[in-house]
GROMACS .gro file of C-alpha atoms in nm:
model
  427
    1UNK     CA    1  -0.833  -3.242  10.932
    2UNK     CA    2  -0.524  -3.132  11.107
    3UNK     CA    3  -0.211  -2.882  11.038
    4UNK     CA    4   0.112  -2.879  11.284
    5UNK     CA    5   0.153  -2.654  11.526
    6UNK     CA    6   0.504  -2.692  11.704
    7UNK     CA    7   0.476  -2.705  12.126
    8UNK     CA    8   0.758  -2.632  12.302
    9UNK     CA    9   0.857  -2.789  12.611
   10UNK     CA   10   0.907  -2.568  12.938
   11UNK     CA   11   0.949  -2.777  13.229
   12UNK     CA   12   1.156  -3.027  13.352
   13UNK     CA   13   1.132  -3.359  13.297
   14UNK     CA   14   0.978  -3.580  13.514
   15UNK     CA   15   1.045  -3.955  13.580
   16UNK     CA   16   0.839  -4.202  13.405
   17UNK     CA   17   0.664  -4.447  13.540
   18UNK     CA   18   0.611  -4.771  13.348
   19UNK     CA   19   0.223  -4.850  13.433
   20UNK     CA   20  -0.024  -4.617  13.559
   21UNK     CA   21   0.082  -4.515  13.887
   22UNK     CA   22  -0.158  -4.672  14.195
   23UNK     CA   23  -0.277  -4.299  14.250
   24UNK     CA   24  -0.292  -3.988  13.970
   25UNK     CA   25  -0.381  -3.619  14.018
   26UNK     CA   26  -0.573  -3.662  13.709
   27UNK     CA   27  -0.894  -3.925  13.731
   28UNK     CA   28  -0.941  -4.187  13.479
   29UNK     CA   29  -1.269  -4.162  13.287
   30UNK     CA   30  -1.388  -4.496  13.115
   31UNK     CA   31  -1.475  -4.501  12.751
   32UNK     CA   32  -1.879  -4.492  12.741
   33UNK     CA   33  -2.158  -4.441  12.519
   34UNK     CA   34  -2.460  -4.178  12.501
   35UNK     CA   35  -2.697  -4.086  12.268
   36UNK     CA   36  -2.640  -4.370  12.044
   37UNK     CA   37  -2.601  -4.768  12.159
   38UNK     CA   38  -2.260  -4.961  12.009
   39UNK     CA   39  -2.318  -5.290  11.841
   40UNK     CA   40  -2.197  -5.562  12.015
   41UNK     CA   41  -2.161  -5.913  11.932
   42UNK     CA   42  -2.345  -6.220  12.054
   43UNK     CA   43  -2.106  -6.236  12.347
   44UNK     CA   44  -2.109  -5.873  12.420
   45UNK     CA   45  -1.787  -5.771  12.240
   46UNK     CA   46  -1.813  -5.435  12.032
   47UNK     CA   47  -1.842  -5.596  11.683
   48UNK     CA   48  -1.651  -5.536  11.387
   49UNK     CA   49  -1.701  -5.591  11.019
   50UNK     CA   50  -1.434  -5.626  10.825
   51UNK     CA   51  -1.624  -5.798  10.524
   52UNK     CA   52  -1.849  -5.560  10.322
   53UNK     CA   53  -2.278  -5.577  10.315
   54UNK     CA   54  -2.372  -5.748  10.005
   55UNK     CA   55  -2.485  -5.442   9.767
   56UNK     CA   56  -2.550  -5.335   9.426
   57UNK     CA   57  -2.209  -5.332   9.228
   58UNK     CA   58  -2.103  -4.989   9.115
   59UNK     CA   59  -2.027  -4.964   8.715
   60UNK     CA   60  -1.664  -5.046   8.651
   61UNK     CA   61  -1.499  -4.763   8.545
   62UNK     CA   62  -1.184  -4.684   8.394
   63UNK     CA   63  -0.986  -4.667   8.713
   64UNK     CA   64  -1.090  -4.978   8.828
   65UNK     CA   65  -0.918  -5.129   8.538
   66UNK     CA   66  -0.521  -5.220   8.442
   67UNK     CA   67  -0.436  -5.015   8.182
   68UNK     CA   68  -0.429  -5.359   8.003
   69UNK     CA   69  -0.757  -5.393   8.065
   70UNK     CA   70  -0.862  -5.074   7.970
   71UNK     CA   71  -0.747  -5.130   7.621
   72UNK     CA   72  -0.909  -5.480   7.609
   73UNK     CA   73  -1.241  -5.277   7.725
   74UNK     CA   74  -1.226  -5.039   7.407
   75UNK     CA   75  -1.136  -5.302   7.155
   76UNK     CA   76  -1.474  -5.489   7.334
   77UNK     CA   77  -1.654  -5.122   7.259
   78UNK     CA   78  -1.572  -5.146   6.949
   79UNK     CA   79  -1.264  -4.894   6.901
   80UNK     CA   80  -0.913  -4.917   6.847
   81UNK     CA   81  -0.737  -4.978   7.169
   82UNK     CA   82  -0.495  -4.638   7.127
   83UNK     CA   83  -0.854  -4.463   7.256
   84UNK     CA   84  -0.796  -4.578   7.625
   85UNK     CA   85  -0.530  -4.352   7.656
   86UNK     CA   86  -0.750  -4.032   7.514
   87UNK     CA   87  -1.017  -4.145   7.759
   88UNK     CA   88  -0.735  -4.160   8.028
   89UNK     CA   89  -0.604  -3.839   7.908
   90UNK     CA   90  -0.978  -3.690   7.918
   91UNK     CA   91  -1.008  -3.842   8.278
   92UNK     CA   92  -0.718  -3.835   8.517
   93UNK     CA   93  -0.589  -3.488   8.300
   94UNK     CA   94  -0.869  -3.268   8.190
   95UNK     CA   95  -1.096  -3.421   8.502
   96UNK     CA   96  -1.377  -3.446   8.225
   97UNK     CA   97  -1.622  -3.748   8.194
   98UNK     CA   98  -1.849  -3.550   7.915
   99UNK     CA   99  -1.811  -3.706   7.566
  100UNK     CA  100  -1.892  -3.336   7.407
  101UNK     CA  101  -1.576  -3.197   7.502
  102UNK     CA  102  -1.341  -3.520   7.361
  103UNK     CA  103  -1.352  -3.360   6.992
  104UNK     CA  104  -1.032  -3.621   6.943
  105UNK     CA  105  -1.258  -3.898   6.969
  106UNK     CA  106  -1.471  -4.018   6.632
  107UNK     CA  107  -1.826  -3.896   6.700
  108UNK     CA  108  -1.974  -4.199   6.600
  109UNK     CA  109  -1.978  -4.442   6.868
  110UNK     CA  110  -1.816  -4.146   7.113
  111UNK     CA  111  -2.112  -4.156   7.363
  112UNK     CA  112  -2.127  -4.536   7.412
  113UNK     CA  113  -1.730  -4.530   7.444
  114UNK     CA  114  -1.737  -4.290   7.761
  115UNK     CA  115  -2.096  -4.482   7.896
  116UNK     CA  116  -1.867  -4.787   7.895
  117UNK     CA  117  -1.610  -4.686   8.047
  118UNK     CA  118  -1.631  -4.339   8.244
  119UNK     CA  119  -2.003  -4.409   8.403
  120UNK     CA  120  -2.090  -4.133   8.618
  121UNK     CA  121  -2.002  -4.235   9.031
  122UNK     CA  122  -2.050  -3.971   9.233
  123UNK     CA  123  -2.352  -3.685   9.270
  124UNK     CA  124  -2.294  -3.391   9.444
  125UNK     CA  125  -2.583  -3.354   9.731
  126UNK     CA  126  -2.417  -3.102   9.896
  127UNK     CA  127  -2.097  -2.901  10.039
  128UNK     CA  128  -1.990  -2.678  10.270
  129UNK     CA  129  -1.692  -2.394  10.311
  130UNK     CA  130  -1.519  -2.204  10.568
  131UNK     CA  131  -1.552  -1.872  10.598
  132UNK     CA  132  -1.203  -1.837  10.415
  133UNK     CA  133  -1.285  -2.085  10.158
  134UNK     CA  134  -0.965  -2.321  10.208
  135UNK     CA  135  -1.136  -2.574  10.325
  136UNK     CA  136  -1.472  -2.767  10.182
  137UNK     CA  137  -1.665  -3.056  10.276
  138UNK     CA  138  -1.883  -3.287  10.023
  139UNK     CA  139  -2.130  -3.492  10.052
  140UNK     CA  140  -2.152  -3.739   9.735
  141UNK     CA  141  -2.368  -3.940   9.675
  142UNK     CA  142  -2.314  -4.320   9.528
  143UNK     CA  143  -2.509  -4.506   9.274
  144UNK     CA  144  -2.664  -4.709   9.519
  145UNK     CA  145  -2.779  -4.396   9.744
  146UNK     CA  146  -2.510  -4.465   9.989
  147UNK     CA  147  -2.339  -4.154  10.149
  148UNK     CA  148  -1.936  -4.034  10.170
  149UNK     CA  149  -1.777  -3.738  10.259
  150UNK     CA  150  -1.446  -3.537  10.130
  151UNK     CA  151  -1.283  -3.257  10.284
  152UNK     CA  152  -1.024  -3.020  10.035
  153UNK     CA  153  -0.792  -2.804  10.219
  154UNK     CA  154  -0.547  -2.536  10.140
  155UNK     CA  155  -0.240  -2.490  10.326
  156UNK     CA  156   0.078  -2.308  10.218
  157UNK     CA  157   0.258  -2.476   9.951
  158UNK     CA  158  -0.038  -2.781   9.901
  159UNK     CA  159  -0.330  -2.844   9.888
  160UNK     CA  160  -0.480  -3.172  10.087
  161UNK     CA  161  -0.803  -3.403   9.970
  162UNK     CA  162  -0.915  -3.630  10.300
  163UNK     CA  163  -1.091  -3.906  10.098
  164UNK     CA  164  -1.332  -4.158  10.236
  165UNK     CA  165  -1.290  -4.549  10.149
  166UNK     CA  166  -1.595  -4.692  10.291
  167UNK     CA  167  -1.941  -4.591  10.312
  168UNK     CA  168  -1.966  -4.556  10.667
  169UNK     CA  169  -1.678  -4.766  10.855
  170UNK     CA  170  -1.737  -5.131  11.063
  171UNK     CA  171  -1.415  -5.041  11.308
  172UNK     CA  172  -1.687  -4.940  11.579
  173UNK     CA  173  -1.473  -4.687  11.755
  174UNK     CA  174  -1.666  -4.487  12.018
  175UNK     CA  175  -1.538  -4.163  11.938
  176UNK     CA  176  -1.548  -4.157  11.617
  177UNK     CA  177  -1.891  -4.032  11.459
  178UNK     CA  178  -1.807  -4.246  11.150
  179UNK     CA  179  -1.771  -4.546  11.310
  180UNK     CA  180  -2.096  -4.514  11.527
  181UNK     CA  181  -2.282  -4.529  11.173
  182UNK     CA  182  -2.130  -4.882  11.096
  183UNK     CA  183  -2.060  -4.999  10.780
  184UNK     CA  184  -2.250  -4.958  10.464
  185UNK     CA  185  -2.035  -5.078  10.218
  186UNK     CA  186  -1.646  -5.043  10.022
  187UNK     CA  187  -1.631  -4.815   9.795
  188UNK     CA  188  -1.468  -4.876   9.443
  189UNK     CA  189  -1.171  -4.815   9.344
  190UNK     CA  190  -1.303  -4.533   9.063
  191UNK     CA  191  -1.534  -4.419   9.376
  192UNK     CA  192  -1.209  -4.318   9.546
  193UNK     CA  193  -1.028  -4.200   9.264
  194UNK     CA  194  -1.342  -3.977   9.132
  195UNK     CA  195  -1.336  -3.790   9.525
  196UNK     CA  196  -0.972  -3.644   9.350
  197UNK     CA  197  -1.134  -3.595   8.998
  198UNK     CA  198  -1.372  -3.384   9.148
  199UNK     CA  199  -1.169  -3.172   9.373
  200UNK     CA  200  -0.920  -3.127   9.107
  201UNK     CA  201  -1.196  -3.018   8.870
  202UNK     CA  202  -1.298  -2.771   9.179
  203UNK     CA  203  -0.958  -2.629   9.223
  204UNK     CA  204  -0.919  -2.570   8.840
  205UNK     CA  205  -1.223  -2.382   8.789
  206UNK     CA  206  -1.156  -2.165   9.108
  207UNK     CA  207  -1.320  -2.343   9.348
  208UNK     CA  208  -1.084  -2.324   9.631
  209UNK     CA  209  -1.034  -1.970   9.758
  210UNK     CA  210  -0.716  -1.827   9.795
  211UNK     CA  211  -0.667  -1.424   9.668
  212UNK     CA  212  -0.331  -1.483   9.514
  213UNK     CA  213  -0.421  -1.814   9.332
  214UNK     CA  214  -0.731  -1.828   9.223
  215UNK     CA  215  -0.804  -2.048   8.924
  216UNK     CA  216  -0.453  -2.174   8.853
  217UNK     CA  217  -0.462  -2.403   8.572
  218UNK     CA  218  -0.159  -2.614   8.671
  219UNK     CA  219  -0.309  -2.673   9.036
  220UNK     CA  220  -0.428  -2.993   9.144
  221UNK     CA  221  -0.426  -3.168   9.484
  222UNK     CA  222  -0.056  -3.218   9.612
  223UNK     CA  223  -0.152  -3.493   9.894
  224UNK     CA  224  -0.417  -3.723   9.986
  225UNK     CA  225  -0.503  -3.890  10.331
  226UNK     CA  226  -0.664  -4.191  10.390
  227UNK     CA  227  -0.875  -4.089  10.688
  228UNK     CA  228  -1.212  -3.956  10.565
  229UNK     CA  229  -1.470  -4.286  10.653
  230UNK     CA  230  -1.376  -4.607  10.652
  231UNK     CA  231  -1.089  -4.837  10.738
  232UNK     CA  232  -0.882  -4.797  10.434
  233UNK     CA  233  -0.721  -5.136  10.527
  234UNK     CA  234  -1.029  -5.306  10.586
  235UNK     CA  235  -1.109  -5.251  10.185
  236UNK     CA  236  -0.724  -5.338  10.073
  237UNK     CA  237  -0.781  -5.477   9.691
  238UNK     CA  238  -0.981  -5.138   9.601
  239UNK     CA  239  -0.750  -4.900   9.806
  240UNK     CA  240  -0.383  -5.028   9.631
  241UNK     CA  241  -0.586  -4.979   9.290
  242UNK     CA  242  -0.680  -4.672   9.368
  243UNK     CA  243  -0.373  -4.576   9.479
  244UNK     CA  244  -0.170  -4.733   9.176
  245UNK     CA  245  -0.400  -4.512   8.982
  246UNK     CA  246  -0.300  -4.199   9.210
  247UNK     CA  247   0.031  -4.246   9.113
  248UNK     CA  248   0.085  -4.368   8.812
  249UNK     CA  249   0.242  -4.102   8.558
  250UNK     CA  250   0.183  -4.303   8.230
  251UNK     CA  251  -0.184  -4.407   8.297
  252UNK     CA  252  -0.367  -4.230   8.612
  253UNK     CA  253  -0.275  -3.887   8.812
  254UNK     CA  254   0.026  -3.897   8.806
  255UNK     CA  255   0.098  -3.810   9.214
  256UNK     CA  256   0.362  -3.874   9.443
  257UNK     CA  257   0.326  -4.158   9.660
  258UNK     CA  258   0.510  -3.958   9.924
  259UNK     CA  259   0.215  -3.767   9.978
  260UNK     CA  260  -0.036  -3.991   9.975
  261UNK     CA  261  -0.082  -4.161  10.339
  262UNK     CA  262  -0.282  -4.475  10.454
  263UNK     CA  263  -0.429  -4.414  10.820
  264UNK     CA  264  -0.521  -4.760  10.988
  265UNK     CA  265  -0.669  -4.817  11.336
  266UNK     CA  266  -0.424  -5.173  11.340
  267UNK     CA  267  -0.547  -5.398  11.119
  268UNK     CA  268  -0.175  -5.565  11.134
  269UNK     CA  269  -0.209  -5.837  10.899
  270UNK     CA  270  -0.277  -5.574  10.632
  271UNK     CA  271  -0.023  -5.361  10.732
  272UNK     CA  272   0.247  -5.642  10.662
  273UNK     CA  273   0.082  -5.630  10.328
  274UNK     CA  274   0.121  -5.296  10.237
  275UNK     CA  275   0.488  -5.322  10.355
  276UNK     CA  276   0.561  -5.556  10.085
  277UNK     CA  277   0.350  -5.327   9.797
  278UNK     CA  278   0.685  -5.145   9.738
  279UNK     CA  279   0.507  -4.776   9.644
  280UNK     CA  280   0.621  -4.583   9.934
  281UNK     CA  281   0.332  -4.402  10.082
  282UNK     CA  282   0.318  -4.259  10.395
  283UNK     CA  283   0.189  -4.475  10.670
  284UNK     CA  284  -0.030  -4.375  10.996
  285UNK     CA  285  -0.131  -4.566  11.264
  286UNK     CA  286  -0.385  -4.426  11.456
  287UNK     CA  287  -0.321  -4.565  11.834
  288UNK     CA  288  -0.482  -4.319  12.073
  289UNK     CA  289  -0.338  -4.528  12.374
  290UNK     CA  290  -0.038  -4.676  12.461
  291UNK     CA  291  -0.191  -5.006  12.683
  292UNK     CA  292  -0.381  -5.280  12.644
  293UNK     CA  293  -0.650  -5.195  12.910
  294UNK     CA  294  -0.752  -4.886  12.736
  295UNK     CA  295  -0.749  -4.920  12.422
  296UNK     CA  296  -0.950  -5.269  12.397
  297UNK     CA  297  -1.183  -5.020  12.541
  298UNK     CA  298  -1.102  -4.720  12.263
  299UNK     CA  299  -1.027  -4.882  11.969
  300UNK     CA  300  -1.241  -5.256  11.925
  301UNK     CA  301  -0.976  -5.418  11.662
  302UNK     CA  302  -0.731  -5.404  11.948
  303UNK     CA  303  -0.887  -5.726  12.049
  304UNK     CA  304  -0.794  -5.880  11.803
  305UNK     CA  305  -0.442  -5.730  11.757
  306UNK     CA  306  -0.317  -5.551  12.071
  307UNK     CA  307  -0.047  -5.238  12.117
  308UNK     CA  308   0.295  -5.423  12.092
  309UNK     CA  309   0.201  -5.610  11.792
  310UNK     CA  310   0.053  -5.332  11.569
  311UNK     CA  311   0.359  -5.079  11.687
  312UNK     CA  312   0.598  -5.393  11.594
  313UNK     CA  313   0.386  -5.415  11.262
  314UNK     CA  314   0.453  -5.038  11.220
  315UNK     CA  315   0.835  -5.081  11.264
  316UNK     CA  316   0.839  -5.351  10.972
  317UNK     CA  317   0.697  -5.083  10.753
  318UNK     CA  318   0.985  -4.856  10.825
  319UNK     CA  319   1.202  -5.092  10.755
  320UNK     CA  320   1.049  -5.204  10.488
  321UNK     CA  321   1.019  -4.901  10.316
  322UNK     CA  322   1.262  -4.612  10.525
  323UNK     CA  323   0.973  -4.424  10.514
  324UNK     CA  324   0.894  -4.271  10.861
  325UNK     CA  325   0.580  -4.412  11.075
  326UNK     CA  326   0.338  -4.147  11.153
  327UNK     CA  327   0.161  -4.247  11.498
  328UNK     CA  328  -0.218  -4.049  11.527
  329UNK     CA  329  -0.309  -4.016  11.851
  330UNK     CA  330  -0.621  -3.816  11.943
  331UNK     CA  331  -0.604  -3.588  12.285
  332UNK     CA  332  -0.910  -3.705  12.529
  333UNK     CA  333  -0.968  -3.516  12.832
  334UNK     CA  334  -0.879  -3.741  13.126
  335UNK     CA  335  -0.931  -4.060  12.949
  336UNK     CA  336  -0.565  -4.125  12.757
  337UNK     CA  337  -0.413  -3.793  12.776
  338UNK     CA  338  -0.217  -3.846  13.141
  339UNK     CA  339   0.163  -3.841  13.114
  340UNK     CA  340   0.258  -4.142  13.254
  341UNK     CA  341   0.077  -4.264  12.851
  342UNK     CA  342   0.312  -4.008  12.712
  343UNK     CA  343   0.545  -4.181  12.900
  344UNK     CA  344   0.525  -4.505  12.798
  345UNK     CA  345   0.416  -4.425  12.490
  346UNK     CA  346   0.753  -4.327  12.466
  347UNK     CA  347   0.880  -4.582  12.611
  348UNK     CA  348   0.722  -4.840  12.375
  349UNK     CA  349   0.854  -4.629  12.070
  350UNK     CA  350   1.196  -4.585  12.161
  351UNK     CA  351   1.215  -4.958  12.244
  352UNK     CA  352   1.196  -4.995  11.903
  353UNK     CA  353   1.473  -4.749  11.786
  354UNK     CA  354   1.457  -4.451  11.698
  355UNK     CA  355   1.443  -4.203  11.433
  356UNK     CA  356   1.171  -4.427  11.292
  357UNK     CA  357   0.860  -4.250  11.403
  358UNK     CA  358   0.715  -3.936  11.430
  359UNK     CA  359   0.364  -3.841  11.699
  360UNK     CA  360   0.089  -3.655  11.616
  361UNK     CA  361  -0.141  -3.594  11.880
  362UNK     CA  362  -0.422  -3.421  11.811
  363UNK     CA  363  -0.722  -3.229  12.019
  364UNK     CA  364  -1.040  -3.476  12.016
  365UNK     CA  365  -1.322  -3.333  11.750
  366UNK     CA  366  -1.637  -3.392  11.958
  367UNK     CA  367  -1.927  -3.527  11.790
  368UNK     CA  368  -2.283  -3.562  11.821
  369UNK     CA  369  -2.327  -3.880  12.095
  370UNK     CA  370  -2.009  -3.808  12.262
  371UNK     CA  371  -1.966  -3.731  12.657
  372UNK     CA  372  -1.561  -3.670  12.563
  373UNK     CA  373  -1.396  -3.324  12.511
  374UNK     CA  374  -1.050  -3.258  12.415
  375UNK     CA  375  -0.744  -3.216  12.671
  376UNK     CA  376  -0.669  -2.854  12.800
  377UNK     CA  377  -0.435  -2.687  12.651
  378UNK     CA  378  -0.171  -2.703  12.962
  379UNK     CA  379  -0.221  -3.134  12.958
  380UNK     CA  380  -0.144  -3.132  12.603
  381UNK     CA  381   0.170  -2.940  12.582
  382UNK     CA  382   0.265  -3.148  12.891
  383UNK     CA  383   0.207  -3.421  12.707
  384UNK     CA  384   0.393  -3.315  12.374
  385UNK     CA  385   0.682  -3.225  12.628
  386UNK     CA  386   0.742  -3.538  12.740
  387UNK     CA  387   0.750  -3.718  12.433
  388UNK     CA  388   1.000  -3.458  12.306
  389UNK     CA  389   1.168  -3.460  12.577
  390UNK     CA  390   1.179  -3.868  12.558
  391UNK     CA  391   1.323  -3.783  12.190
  392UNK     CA  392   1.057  -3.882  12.003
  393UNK     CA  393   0.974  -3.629  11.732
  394UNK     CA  394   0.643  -3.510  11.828
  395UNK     CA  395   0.359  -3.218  11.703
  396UNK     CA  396   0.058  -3.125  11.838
  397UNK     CA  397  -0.173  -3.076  11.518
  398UNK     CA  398  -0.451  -2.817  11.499
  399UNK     CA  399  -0.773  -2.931  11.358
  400UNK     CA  400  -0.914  -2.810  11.025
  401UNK     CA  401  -1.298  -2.795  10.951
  402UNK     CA  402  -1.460  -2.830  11.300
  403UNK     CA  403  -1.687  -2.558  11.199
  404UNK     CA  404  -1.816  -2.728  10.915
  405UNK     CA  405  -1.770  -3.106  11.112
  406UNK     CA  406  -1.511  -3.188  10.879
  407UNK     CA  407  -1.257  -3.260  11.120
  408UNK     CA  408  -1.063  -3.554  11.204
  409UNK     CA  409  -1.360  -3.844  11.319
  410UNK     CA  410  -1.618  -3.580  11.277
  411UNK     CA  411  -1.717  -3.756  10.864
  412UNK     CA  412  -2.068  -3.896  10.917
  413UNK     CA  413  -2.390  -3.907  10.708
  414UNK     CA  414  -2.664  -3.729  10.912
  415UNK     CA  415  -3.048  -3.731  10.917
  416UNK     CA  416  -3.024  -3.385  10.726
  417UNK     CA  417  -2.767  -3.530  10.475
  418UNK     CA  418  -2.997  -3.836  10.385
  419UNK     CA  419  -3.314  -3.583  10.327
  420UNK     CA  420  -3.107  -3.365  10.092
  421UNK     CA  421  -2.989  -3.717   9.913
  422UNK     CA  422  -3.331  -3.842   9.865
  423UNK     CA  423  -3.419  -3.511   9.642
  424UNK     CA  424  -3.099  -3.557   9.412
  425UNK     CA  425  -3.096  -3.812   9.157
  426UNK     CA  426  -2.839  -4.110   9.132
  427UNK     CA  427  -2.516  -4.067   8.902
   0.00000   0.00000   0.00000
């Protein structure tokens, strides 16, 4: 998980080339694998799964449901329909799923009320800190036994939940420790929602260190991102529910969809989609290369979509919405970080106008299977430079949790993790 850190340019600018130049100070490595073998399809091709494994159903729960529906769900319980909103109160307000503490609901028939409509989702099997205690990583697990991870982080003036959508993620990116794991299944749309239940339940109890606010009733997470595992895109119905839950005021959490943001690796049919869903979140595209060549090789889904059209996809959003493109873009050491890509990286965004789009590169997290490390420091500021320089809006993000491999690509159920799980019981 990232925060910015501003780079200033120092040198002059050079002249950009529009390909790779025939010979480069810098060599090119090749994306490969080791330690771990990448599923490939019958003809060779990394594969991809966009549709979920067939799995157990999770409970529906309360946020999976219109509010409509909730009420139809209590009359079918048995109660009045004015309890939905006590339960939603109970829920999305009080971040409480226990019947003993909703006194405002008639003891008899109080227990089979919540059971039918606030089933437990998510265990706790285990979760780790910083040394400062502003940021934590969970492990949950689902009813099924299936594994996610959450990271909650502090920074001045909010506080950030990186939620997971998937169980695992079938996007099959190399450097991404998720995506070596494949896909398990989608998660719900209460399974996404509960990851915010529970941190806000965390931060409210004093969960989340911090010596001058400790315990705050009134705080709650201020953002969300998309980019714990999973594609979010990939699992659209159950992300815009959980999202229409995230922010609506009269029945759910009541956020802001300006800080909520959807990360995607391309999936630009999707991304059309979302355009249209008129809630203005934030949208992130996570490119990591600028051509073709590379990124076929760094990110699989750009075989099916390439470059051009997912950054033209990205520019419909904009315009769509007016709200500004964020472009992800992690730093690998001589594999895309050269600055003839920053170069036509630029390029390729200001052919598209400007003022629309704002860069985020970001050191590479290694992980466990990975040859890559992230750029040196001198290489990345170079290549911040140039993109400023180009006048695209552009900063170099530090990563949050790499101690406690709860950085960016970093999410990933491990050996250890699955042990622990097997001792806890399902929700």
């Amino acid at each position: 998980m990232t925060e910015s850190t501003p780079v200033r340019a120092t040198k002059p600018r050079q002249a950009r080339p529009a390909t790779a130049p025939a010979a480069s100070s810098a060599p090119q490595v090749r994306p490969r694998t080791e330690g771990w073998t990448q599923a490939k399809d019958a003809e060779g091709r990394p594969l991809l799964q966009f549709a979920s494994p067939k799995r157990g159903k999770p409970p529906v729960h309360l946020a999976d449901l219109t509010s409509e529906q909730r009420v139809e769900k209590v009359k079918e319980l048995g109660m009045p329909g004015f309890r939905a909103k006590q339960l939603e109160k109970h829920w999305f307000t009080h971040y409480t799923d226990d019947p003993a503490t909703m006194t405002d609901l008639p003891a008899a028939g109080r227990e089979e009320l919540v059971a039918g409509l606030l089933p437990p989702l998510l265990t706790e099997v285990r979760r780790l800190e910083t040394d400062r205690g502003d940021t934590i990583k969970f492990l949950w697990k689902l009813h099924d036994g299936a594994l996610v991870e959450s990271v909650l982080m502090r920074y001045t003036g909010r506080i950030t939940l990186c939620v997971s959508s998937q169980a695992g993620c079938g996007m099959n990116c190399p450097f991404c420790a998720t995506g070596q794991a494949g896909l398990t299944r989608n998660m719900s749309a209460a399974e996404i929602v509960a990851q915010v239940i529970a941190a806000n339940r965390l931060i409210r109890d004093g969960g989340l260190k911090d010596p001058r606010k400790v315990g705050h009733a009134d705080e709650r997470v201020t953002n969300i991102v998309f980019m714990g595992m999973g594609e979010p895109l990939a699992n659209y119905a159950r992300l815009m529910q959980a999202v229409r839950v995230m922010v609506d005021k009269d029945h759910g959490i009541g956020m802001s969809a300006r800080g909520i943001t959807v990360s995607t690796v391309g999936l630009v049919p999707a991304i059309r989609k979302l355009a249209d869903e008129e809630i203005p979140v934030t949208f992130a595209l996570s490119l990591h290369a600028p051509d073709d060549t590379l990124r076929d090789e760094l990110i699989p889904v750009n075989s099916r979509w390439k470059v051009d059209e997912a950054l033209d996809a990205a520019r419909a959003y904009f315009d769509k919405t007016g709200r500004r493109v964020s472009i992800e873009y992690a730093l690998i050491k001589d594999m895309n970080d050269h600055a003839w890509r920053a170069d036509l990286l630029a390029d390729k965004l200001n052919a598209r106008g400007r003022g629309w789009v704002h860069v985020n590169p970001i050191p590479l997290n290694p992980t466990p299977g990975s040859i890559w490390t992230a750029s040196e420091v001198d290489v990345q500021n170079e290549f911040v430079r140039r993109l400023n320089d180009a006048g695209i809006p552009t900063t170099l993000r530090d990563t949050r949790g790499k101690e406690i491999d709860g950085a960016c690509g970093q999410l990933v159920a491990t050996e250890e993790d699955a042990a622990a799980a097997t001792a806890m019981p399902l929700p």
